[in-house]
């Protein structure tokens, strides 16, 4: 058993870099350009090294403090990856919806819509899952992925005895394609 203090314990270079950036970030109010720079560097470092908790914490901080920054979109996508990897499905659903609302024409949206539907599938609200699956169908159309999600939407609504007859409408639209 060694009596080496925490200060004497050598850290790996990435941990040292993260500690320096965290210290730098601590000097500034979150909304300053200096804080934004430190946050983006931390997000990139945590993302590249798979440090998910740090990634999610700092990316959320950046997204809230710098919504108009040109790097916001990239940081949001990394946040979404981190939340998904940590199975933070509620937060993931919120982040994906925010991303898609803010960037409605983003090339990433079709894939994000699938990730949203899959995250919602972890919850008990089957109708909401069916709606998310149907949104994938609407965006993807008659390709393999679109059909798979469309069929699942109709099946879920049919299984829960949906009183709105949406499952019949969904099935009919699927057959029309």
Short mmCIF file of N, CA and C in Angstrom, two decimals, residues 18-165:
data_model
loop_
_atom_site.label_atom_id
_atom_site.label_comp_id
_atom_site.label_asym_id
_atom_site.label_seq_id
_atom_site.Cartn_x
_atom_site.Cartn_y
_atom_site.Cartn_z
N UNK A 18 -8.11 17.31 -19.78
CA UNK A 18 -9.49 17.56 -19.34
C UNK A 18 -9.50 18.40 -18.07
N UNK A 19 -8.63 18.08 -17.14
CA UNK A 19 -8.58 18.84 -15.89
C UNK A 19 -8.21 20.30 -16.16
N UNK A 20 -7.28 20.52 -17.07
CA UNK A 20 -6.88 21.89 -17.40
C UNK A 20 -8.03 22.64 -18.06
N UNK A 21 -8.75 21.97 -18.96
CA UNK A 21 -9.89 22.62 -19.62
C UNK A 21 -11.03 22.88 -18.63
N UNK A 22 -11.26 21.95 -17.74
CA UNK A 22 -12.31 22.15 -16.71
C UNK A 22 -11.93 23.34 -15.82
N UNK A 23 -10.65 23.45 -15.47
CA UNK A 23 -10.19 24.58 -14.66
C UNK A 23 -10.36 25.89 -15.43
N UNK A 24 -10.03 25.86 -16.71
CA UNK A 24 -10.21 27.04 -17.56
C UNK A 24 -11.68 27.44 -17.63
N UNK A 25 -12.54 26.44 -17.82
CA UNK A 25 -13.98 26.69 -17.89
C UNK A 25 -14.50 27.32 -16.60
N UNK A 26 -13.96 26.87 -15.48
CA UNK A 26 -14.39 27.39 -14.19
C UNK A 26 -14.09 28.86 -13.98
N UNK A 27 -13.24 29.44 -14.78
CA UNK A 27 -12.88 30.85 -14.65
C UNK A 27 -13.92 31.78 -15.27
N UNK A 28 -14.81 31.21 -16.10
CA UNK A 28 -15.71 32.06 -16.88
C UNK A 28 -17.18 31.72 -16.63
N UNK A 29 -18.00 32.72 -16.84
CA UNK A 29 -19.44 32.51 -16.85
C UNK A 29 -19.77 31.66 -18.09
N UNK A 30 -20.73 30.74 -17.97
CA UNK A 30 -21.04 29.81 -19.06
C UNK A 30 -21.32 30.48 -20.40
N UNK A 31 -21.86 31.67 -20.38
CA UNK A 31 -22.29 32.32 -21.62
C UNK A 31 -21.19 33.10 -22.34
N UNK A 32 -19.99 33.14 -21.78
CA UNK A 32 -18.91 33.90 -22.42
C UNK A 32 -18.31 33.11 -23.58
N UNK A 33 -17.70 33.84 -24.54
CA UNK A 33 -17.02 33.14 -25.64
C UNK A 33 -15.87 32.25 -25.16
N UNK A 34 -15.20 32.66 -24.10
CA UNK A 34 -14.11 31.86 -23.55
C UNK A 34 -14.63 30.53 -23.00
N UNK A 35 -15.77 30.59 -22.33
CA UNK A 35 -16.37 29.36 -21.82
C UNK A 35 -16.81 28.46 -22.97
N UNK A 36 -17.34 29.07 -24.01
CA UNK A 36 -17.76 28.29 -25.19
C UNK A 36 -16.57 27.53 -25.77
N UNK A 37 -15.43 28.21 -25.90
CA UNK A 37 -14.23 27.56 -26.43
C UNK A 37 -13.82 26.37 -25.57
N UNK A 38 -13.78 26.59 -24.26
CA UNK A 38 -13.39 25.50 -23.35
C UNK A 38 -14.39 24.35 -23.42
N UNK A 39 -15.68 24.68 -23.49
CA UNK A 39 -16.70 23.63 -23.55
C UNK A 39 -16.56 22.80 -24.82
N UNK A 40 -16.37 23.44 -25.95
CA UNK A 40 -16.25 22.71 -27.21
C UNK A 40 -15.02 21.80 -27.18
N UNK A 41 -13.92 22.30 -26.64
CA UNK A 41 -12.72 21.47 -26.54
C UNK A 41 -12.97 20.27 -25.62
N UNK A 42 -13.68 20.52 -24.51
CA UNK A 42 -14.01 19.42 -23.60
C UNK A 42 -14.94 18.40 -24.25
N UNK A 43 -15.95 18.90 -24.95
CA UNK A 43 -16.88 18.00 -25.64
C UNK A 43 -16.10 17.12 -26.62
N UNK A 44 -15.23 17.73 -27.41
CA UNK A 44 -14.44 16.97 -28.37
C UNK A 44 -13.54 15.95 -27.68
N UNK A 45 -12.90 16.35 -26.60
CA UNK A 45 -12.02 15.45 -25.86
C UNK A 45 -12.81 14.29 -25.26
N UNK A 46 -13.89 14.61 -24.58
CA UNK A 46 -14.70 13.56 -23.94
C UNK A 46 -15.32 12.64 -24.99
N UNK A 47 -15.73 13.19 -26.11
CA UNK A 47 -16.33 12.39 -27.18
C UNK A 47 -15.31 11.43 -27.77
N UNK A 48 -14.14 11.95 -28.09
CA UNK A 48 -13.12 11.12 -28.74
C UNK A 48 -12.60 10.03 -27.80
N UNK A 49 -12.68 10.27 -26.50
CA UNK A 49 -12.15 9.30 -25.53
C UNK A 49 -13.26 8.46 -24.89
N UNK A 50 -14.51 8.69 -25.30
CA UNK A 50 -15.61 7.89 -24.76
C UNK A 50 -15.92 8.17 -23.30
N UNK A 51 -15.64 9.36 -22.86
CA UNK A 51 -15.95 9.74 -21.48
C UNK A 51 -17.36 10.33 -21.48
N UNK A 52 -18.33 9.44 -21.39
CA UNK A 52 -19.72 9.79 -21.65
C UNK A 52 -20.33 10.74 -20.64
N UNK A 53 -20.04 10.55 -19.37
CA UNK A 53 -20.65 11.43 -18.37
C UNK A 53 -20.17 12.86 -18.52
N UNK A 54 -18.87 13.03 -18.74
CA UNK A 54 -18.34 14.37 -18.98
C UNK A 54 -18.90 14.95 -20.26
N UNK A 55 -18.97 14.13 -21.30
CA UNK A 55 -19.52 14.57 -22.58
C UNK A 55 -20.94 15.11 -22.41
N UNK A 56 -21.80 14.32 -21.80
CA UNK A 56 -23.20 14.73 -21.66
C UNK A 56 -23.31 15.99 -20.80
N UNK A 57 -22.57 16.04 -19.70
CA UNK A 57 -22.63 17.20 -18.81
C UNK A 57 -22.23 18.48 -19.53
N UNK A 58 -21.08 18.46 -20.21
CA UNK A 58 -20.56 19.67 -20.84
C UNK A 58 -21.36 20.02 -22.10
N UNK A 59 -21.77 19.02 -22.86
CA UNK A 59 -22.55 19.29 -24.07
C UNK A 59 -23.90 19.91 -23.71
N UNK A 60 -24.53 19.43 -22.65
CA UNK A 60 -25.79 20.05 -22.20
C UNK A 60 -25.56 21.49 -21.77
N UNK A 61 -24.49 21.70 -21.07
CA UNK A 61 -24.12 23.04 -20.60
C UNK A 61 -23.92 23.97 -21.80
N UNK A 62 -23.19 23.50 -22.80
CA UNK A 62 -22.94 24.31 -23.99
C UNK A 62 -24.23 24.58 -24.76
N UNK A 63 -25.02 23.55 -24.97
CA UNK A 63 -26.27 23.69 -25.74
C UNK A 63 -27.20 24.72 -25.10
N UNK A 64 -27.24 24.73 -23.79
CA UNK A 64 -28.10 25.69 -23.09
C UNK A 64 -27.52 27.11 -23.13
N UNK A 65 -26.22 27.23 -23.01
CA UNK A 65 -25.59 28.55 -22.90
C UNK A 65 -25.28 29.20 -24.25
N UNK A 66 -25.19 28.39 -25.32
CA UNK A 66 -24.74 28.94 -26.61
C UNK A 66 -25.62 28.44 -27.77
N UNK A 67 -26.92 28.71 -27.71
CA UNK A 67 -27.82 28.18 -28.75
C UNK A 67 -27.59 28.77 -30.14
N UNK A 68 -26.93 29.92 -30.24
CA UNK A 68 -26.71 30.53 -31.55
C UNK A 68 -25.29 30.32 -32.07
N UNK A 69 -24.46 29.65 -31.33
CA UNK A 69 -23.09 29.37 -31.74
C UNK A 69 -23.09 28.47 -32.97
N UNK A 70 -22.18 28.70 -33.88
CA UNK A 70 -22.10 27.92 -35.12
C UNK A 70 -21.81 26.44 -34.84
N UNK A 71 -21.24 26.15 -33.68
CA UNK A 71 -20.89 24.76 -33.33
C UNK A 71 -22.01 24.04 -32.59
N UNK A 72 -23.13 24.73 -32.37
CA UNK A 72 -24.24 24.16 -31.61
C UNK A 72 -24.73 22.84 -32.19
N UNK A 73 -24.91 22.79 -33.49
CA UNK A 73 -25.42 21.59 -34.15
C UNK A 73 -24.50 20.38 -33.89
N UNK A 74 -23.21 20.58 -34.07
CA UNK A 74 -22.25 19.50 -33.87
C UNK A 74 -22.24 19.04 -32.42
N UNK A 75 -22.28 19.98 -31.49
CA UNK A 75 -22.30 19.62 -30.08
C UNK A 75 -23.59 18.87 -29.73
N UNK A 76 -24.71 19.31 -30.28
CA UNK A 76 -25.98 18.61 -30.03
C UNK A 76 -25.91 17.16 -30.52
N UNK A 77 -25.32 16.94 -31.68
CA UNK A 77 -25.21 15.57 -32.20
C UNK A 77 -24.33 14.71 -31.30
N UNK A 78 -23.28 15.28 -30.77
CA UNK A 78 -22.43 14.53 -29.84
C UNK A 78 -23.16 14.27 -28.52
N UNK A 79 -23.95 15.25 -28.07
CA UNK A 79 -24.77 15.06 -26.88
C UNK A 79 -25.74 13.90 -27.08
N UNK A 80 -26.39 13.87 -28.22
CA UNK A 80 -27.34 12.80 -28.54
C UNK A 80 -26.64 11.44 -28.53
N UNK A 81 -25.45 11.37 -29.11
CA UNK A 81 -24.69 10.12 -29.09
C UNK A 81 -24.39 9.69 -27.65
N UNK A 82 -23.97 10.64 -26.83
CA UNK A 82 -23.66 10.33 -25.44
C UNK A 82 -24.87 9.86 -24.65
N UNK A 83 -25.99 10.55 -24.83
CA UNK A 83 -27.21 10.14 -24.13
C UNK A 83 -27.66 8.75 -24.57
N UNK A 84 -27.54 8.47 -25.85
CA UNK A 84 -27.93 7.15 -26.35
C UNK A 84 -27.01 6.07 -25.77
N UNK A 85 -25.71 6.33 -25.75
CA UNK A 85 -24.76 5.36 -25.21
C UNK A 85 -25.00 5.08 -23.73
N UNK A 86 -25.49 6.08 -23.02
CA UNK A 86 -25.78 5.93 -21.59
C UNK A 86 -27.21 5.44 -21.32
N UNK A 87 -27.96 5.21 -22.39
CA UNK A 87 -29.37 4.78 -22.29
C UNK A 87 -30.21 5.77 -21.50
N UNK A 88 -29.92 7.04 -21.67
CA UNK A 88 -30.73 8.09 -21.05
C UNK A 88 -31.85 8.45 -22.03
N UNK A 89 -32.79 7.52 -22.16
CA UNK A 89 -33.78 7.60 -23.23
C UNK A 89 -34.71 8.80 -23.13
N UNK A 90 -35.09 9.20 -21.93
CA UNK A 90 -35.96 10.38 -21.80
C UNK A 90 -35.23 11.63 -22.25
N UNK A 91 -34.00 11.80 -21.78
CA UNK A 91 -33.20 12.95 -22.18
C UNK A 91 -32.90 12.89 -23.67
N UNK A 92 -32.63 11.69 -24.17
CA UNK A 92 -32.34 11.50 -25.58
C UNK A 92 -33.53 11.94 -26.43
N UNK A 93 -34.72 11.53 -26.04
CA UNK A 93 -35.92 11.91 -26.80
C UNK A 93 -36.08 13.43 -26.83
N UNK A 94 -35.85 14.07 -25.70
CA UNK A 94 -35.95 15.53 -25.64
C UNK A 94 -34.90 16.18 -26.54
N UNK A 95 -33.68 15.71 -26.46
CA UNK A 95 -32.60 16.30 -27.26
C UNK A 95 -32.84 16.12 -28.76
N UNK A 96 -33.30 14.94 -29.14
CA UNK A 96 -33.57 14.72 -30.57
C UNK A 96 -34.69 15.63 -31.05
N UNK A 97 -35.75 15.74 -30.27
CA UNK A 97 -36.85 16.63 -30.66
C UNK A 97 -36.39 18.07 -30.77
N UNK A 98 -35.57 18.51 -29.82
CA UNK A 98 -35.04 19.88 -29.87
C UNK A 98 -34.18 20.06 -31.11
N UNK A 99 -33.33 19.09 -31.40
CA UNK A 99 -32.47 19.18 -32.58
C UNK A 99 -33.30 19.29 -33.84
N UNK A 100 -34.29 18.41 -33.98
CA UNK A 100 -35.09 18.38 -35.19
C UNK A 100 -35.94 19.64 -35.34
N UNK A 101 -36.36 20.22 -34.23
CA UNK A 101 -37.12 21.47 -34.29
C UNK A 101 -36.21 22.63 -34.69
N UNK A 102 -34.98 22.61 -34.18
CA UNK A 102 -34.05 23.70 -34.46
C UNK A 102 -33.43 23.58 -35.86
N UNK A 103 -33.23 22.35 -36.29
CA UNK A 103 -32.60 22.09 -37.59
C UNK A 103 -33.50 21.18 -38.43
N UNK A 104 -34.65 21.69 -38.86
CA UNK A 104 -35.64 20.83 -39.54
C UNK A 104 -35.17 20.25 -40.86
N UNK A 105 -34.19 20.87 -41.50
CA UNK A 105 -33.72 20.38 -42.79
C UNK A 105 -32.38 19.65 -42.70
N UNK A 106 -31.97 19.32 -41.48
CA UNK A 106 -30.67 18.68 -41.30
C UNK A 106 -30.65 17.29 -41.94
N UNK A 107 -29.56 16.98 -42.56
CA UNK A 107 -29.40 15.67 -43.21
C UNK A 107 -29.47 14.53 -42.19
N UNK A 108 -29.19 14.82 -40.94
CA UNK A 108 -29.18 13.79 -39.90
C UNK A 108 -30.58 13.40 -39.43
N UNK A 109 -31.60 14.19 -39.77
CA UNK A 109 -32.94 13.97 -39.22
C UNK A 109 -33.56 12.61 -39.52
N UNK A 110 -33.44 12.06 -40.71
CA UNK A 110 -34.02 10.73 -40.90
C UNK A 110 -33.45 9.68 -39.94
N UNK A 111 -32.16 9.70 -39.74
CA UNK A 111 -31.54 8.76 -38.80
C UNK A 111 -31.94 9.09 -37.37
N UNK A 112 -32.03 10.37 -37.04
CA UNK A 112 -32.44 10.77 -35.70
C UNK A 112 -33.88 10.36 -35.41
N UNK A 113 -34.72 10.43 -36.41
CA UNK A 113 -36.11 10.03 -36.22
C UNK A 113 -36.20 8.54 -35.85
N UNK A 114 -35.35 7.74 -36.46
CA UNK A 114 -35.30 6.31 -36.11
C UNK A 114 -34.80 6.14 -34.69
N UNK A 115 -33.77 6.88 -34.34
CA UNK A 115 -33.23 6.79 -32.98
C UNK A 115 -34.26 7.25 -31.95
N UNK A 116 -35.05 8.26 -32.29
CA UNK A 116 -36.11 8.72 -31.41
C UNK A 116 -37.16 7.63 -31.23
N UNK A 117 -37.59 7.04 -32.33
CA UNK A 117 -38.60 5.97 -32.25
C UNK A 117 -38.08 4.82 -31.40
N UNK A 118 -36.84 4.45 -31.59
CA UNK A 118 -36.26 3.35 -30.81
C UNK A 118 -36.13 3.71 -29.34
N UNK A 119 -35.81 4.96 -29.04
CA UNK A 119 -35.74 5.39 -27.63
C UNK A 119 -37.13 5.36 -27.00
N UNK A 120 -38.12 5.85 -27.72
CA UNK A 120 -39.48 5.86 -27.18
C UNK A 120 -40.02 4.45 -26.98
N UNK A 121 -39.52 3.50 -27.74
CA UNK A 121 -39.96 2.11 -27.60
C UNK A 121 -39.60 1.54 -26.23
N UNK A 122 -38.72 2.22 -25.51
CA UNK A 122 -38.33 1.77 -24.17
C UNK A 122 -39.36 2.15 -23.11
N UNK A 123 -40.36 2.93 -23.48
CA UNK A 123 -41.36 3.40 -22.53
C UNK A 123 -42.67 2.65 -22.71
N UNK A 124 -43.60 2.90 -21.81
CA UNK A 124 -44.88 2.20 -21.81
C UNK A 124 -45.95 2.83 -22.68
N UNK A 125 -45.73 4.02 -23.17
CA UNK A 125 -46.75 4.72 -23.96
C UNK A 125 -46.73 4.19 -25.39
N UNK A 126 -47.43 3.10 -25.62
CA UNK A 126 -47.41 2.43 -26.91
C UNK A 126 -47.93 3.31 -28.04
N UNK A 127 -48.94 4.11 -27.74
CA UNK A 127 -49.49 4.99 -28.78
C UNK A 127 -48.42 5.98 -29.26
N UNK A 128 -47.69 6.52 -28.33
CA UNK A 128 -46.62 7.46 -28.69
C UNK A 128 -45.52 6.77 -29.51
N UNK A 129 -45.22 5.53 -29.14
CA UNK A 129 -44.25 4.75 -29.90
C UNK A 129 -44.77 4.54 -31.32
N UNK A 130 -46.05 4.19 -31.44
CA UNK A 130 -46.65 3.98 -32.77
C UNK A 130 -46.56 5.26 -33.60
N UNK A 131 -46.81 6.40 -32.98
CA UNK A 131 -46.72 7.68 -33.71
C UNK A 131 -45.28 7.93 -34.18
N UNK A 132 -44.32 7.63 -33.31
CA UNK A 132 -42.91 7.82 -33.68
C UNK A 132 -42.53 6.87 -34.82
N UNK A 133 -42.99 5.64 -34.74
CA UNK A 133 -42.73 4.69 -35.82
C UNK A 133 -43.37 5.17 -37.12
N UNK A 134 -44.57 5.71 -37.01
CA UNK A 134 -45.25 6.18 -38.20
C UNK A 134 -44.52 7.38 -38.82
N UNK A 135 -43.96 8.22 -37.97
CA UNK A 135 -43.18 9.35 -38.50
C UNK A 135 -41.96 8.86 -39.29
N UNK A 136 -41.36 7.76 -38.84
CA UNK A 136 -40.25 7.18 -39.59
C UNK A 136 -40.77 6.73 -40.95
N UNK A 137 -41.91 6.05 -40.97
CA UNK A 137 -42.52 5.59 -42.23
C UNK A 137 -42.77 6.78 -43.16
N UNK A 138 -43.34 7.84 -42.61
CA UNK A 138 -43.66 9.00 -43.46
C UNK A 138 -42.40 9.61 -44.07
N UNK A 139 -41.34 9.67 -43.31
CA UNK A 139 -40.10 10.28 -43.81
C UNK A 139 -39.38 9.32 -44.76
N UNK A 140 -39.33 8.05 -44.40
CA UNK A 140 -38.56 7.08 -45.17
C UNK A 140 -39.31 6.58 -46.41
N UNK A 141 -40.63 6.52 -46.32
CA UNK A 141 -41.42 6.04 -47.45
C UNK A 141 -41.30 4.54 -47.64
N UNK A 142 -41.48 4.10 -48.89
CA UNK A 142 -41.59 2.66 -49.14
C UNK A 142 -40.27 1.90 -49.23
N UNK A 143 -39.24 2.38 -48.57
CA UNK A 143 -38.02 1.57 -48.53
C UNK A 143 -38.15 0.54 -47.40
N UNK A 144 -37.16 -0.30 -47.25
CA UNK A 144 -37.23 -1.38 -46.26
C UNK A 144 -37.41 -0.83 -44.84
N UNK A 145 -36.64 0.18 -44.48
CA UNK A 145 -36.74 0.76 -43.15
C UNK A 145 -38.10 1.39 -42.93
N UNK A 146 -38.56 2.17 -43.89
CA UNK A 146 -39.87 2.81 -43.76
C UNK A 146 -40.98 1.80 -43.59
N UNK A 147 -40.98 0.77 -44.40
CA UNK A 147 -42.02 -0.25 -44.29
C UNK A 147 -41.98 -0.96 -42.95
N UNK A 148 -40.78 -1.30 -42.49
CA UNK A 148 -40.65 -1.99 -41.19
C UNK A 148 -41.27 -1.16 -40.07
N UNK A 149 -40.94 0.11 -40.03
CA UNK A 149 -41.48 0.97 -38.97
C UNK A 149 -42.97 1.23 -39.17
N UNK A 150 -43.42 1.37 -40.40
CA UNK A 150 -44.83 1.57 -40.67
C UNK A 150 -45.67 0.38 -40.23
N UNK A 151 -45.18 -0.81 -40.53
CA UNK A 151 -45.89 -2.03 -40.12
C UNK A 151 -45.93 -2.11 -38.60
N UNK A 152 -44.82 -1.79 -37.94
CA UNK A 152 -44.79 -1.83 -36.48
C UNK A 152 -45.79 -0.84 -35.89
N UNK A 153 -45.90 0.34 -36.49
CA UNK A 153 -46.87 1.33 -36.01
C UNK A 153 -48.28 0.77 -36.09
N UNK A 154 -48.63 0.21 -37.23
CA UNK A 154 -49.98 -0.35 -37.40
C UNK A 154 -50.21 -1.51 -36.44
N UNK A 155 -49.21 -2.35 -36.25
CA UNK A 155 -49.34 -3.50 -35.35
C UNK A 155 -49.53 -3.06 -33.90
N UNK A 156 -48.79 -2.05 -33.48
CA UNK A 156 -48.92 -1.57 -32.11
C UNK A 156 -50.32 -1.02 -31.87
N UNK A 157 -50.78 -0.18 -32.79
CA UNK A 157 -52.12 0.39 -32.62
C UNK A 157 -53.19 -0.68 -32.65
N UNK A 158 -53.04 -1.66 -33.49
CA UNK A 158 -54.00 -2.75 -33.54
C UNK A 158 -53.98 -3.55 -32.23
N UNK A 159 -52.79 -3.81 -31.71
CA UNK A 159 -52.64 -4.60 -30.48
C UNK A 159 -53.22 -3.89 -29.26
N UNK A 160 -53.14 -2.56 -29.23
CA UNK A 160 -53.67 -1.84 -28.07
C UNK A 160 -55.14 -1.51 -28.23
N UNK A 161 -55.73 -1.95 -29.34
CA UNK A 161 -57.15 -1.68 -29.57
C UNK A 161 -57.42 -0.21 -29.74
N UNK A 162 -56.62 0.43 -30.55
CA UNK A 162 -56.73 1.88 -30.76
C UNK A 162 -58.14 2.26 -31.23
N UNK A 163 -58.84 3.07 -30.45
CA UNK A 163 -60.21 3.43 -30.80
C UNK A 163 -60.31 4.45 -31.94
N UNK A 164 -59.21 5.06 -32.33
CA UNK A 164 -59.27 6.10 -33.35
C UNK A 164 -59.22 5.54 -34.77
N UNK A 165 -59.09 4.25 -34.88
CA UNK A 165 -59.00 3.58 -36.18
C UNK A 165 -57.76 4.00 -36.97
#
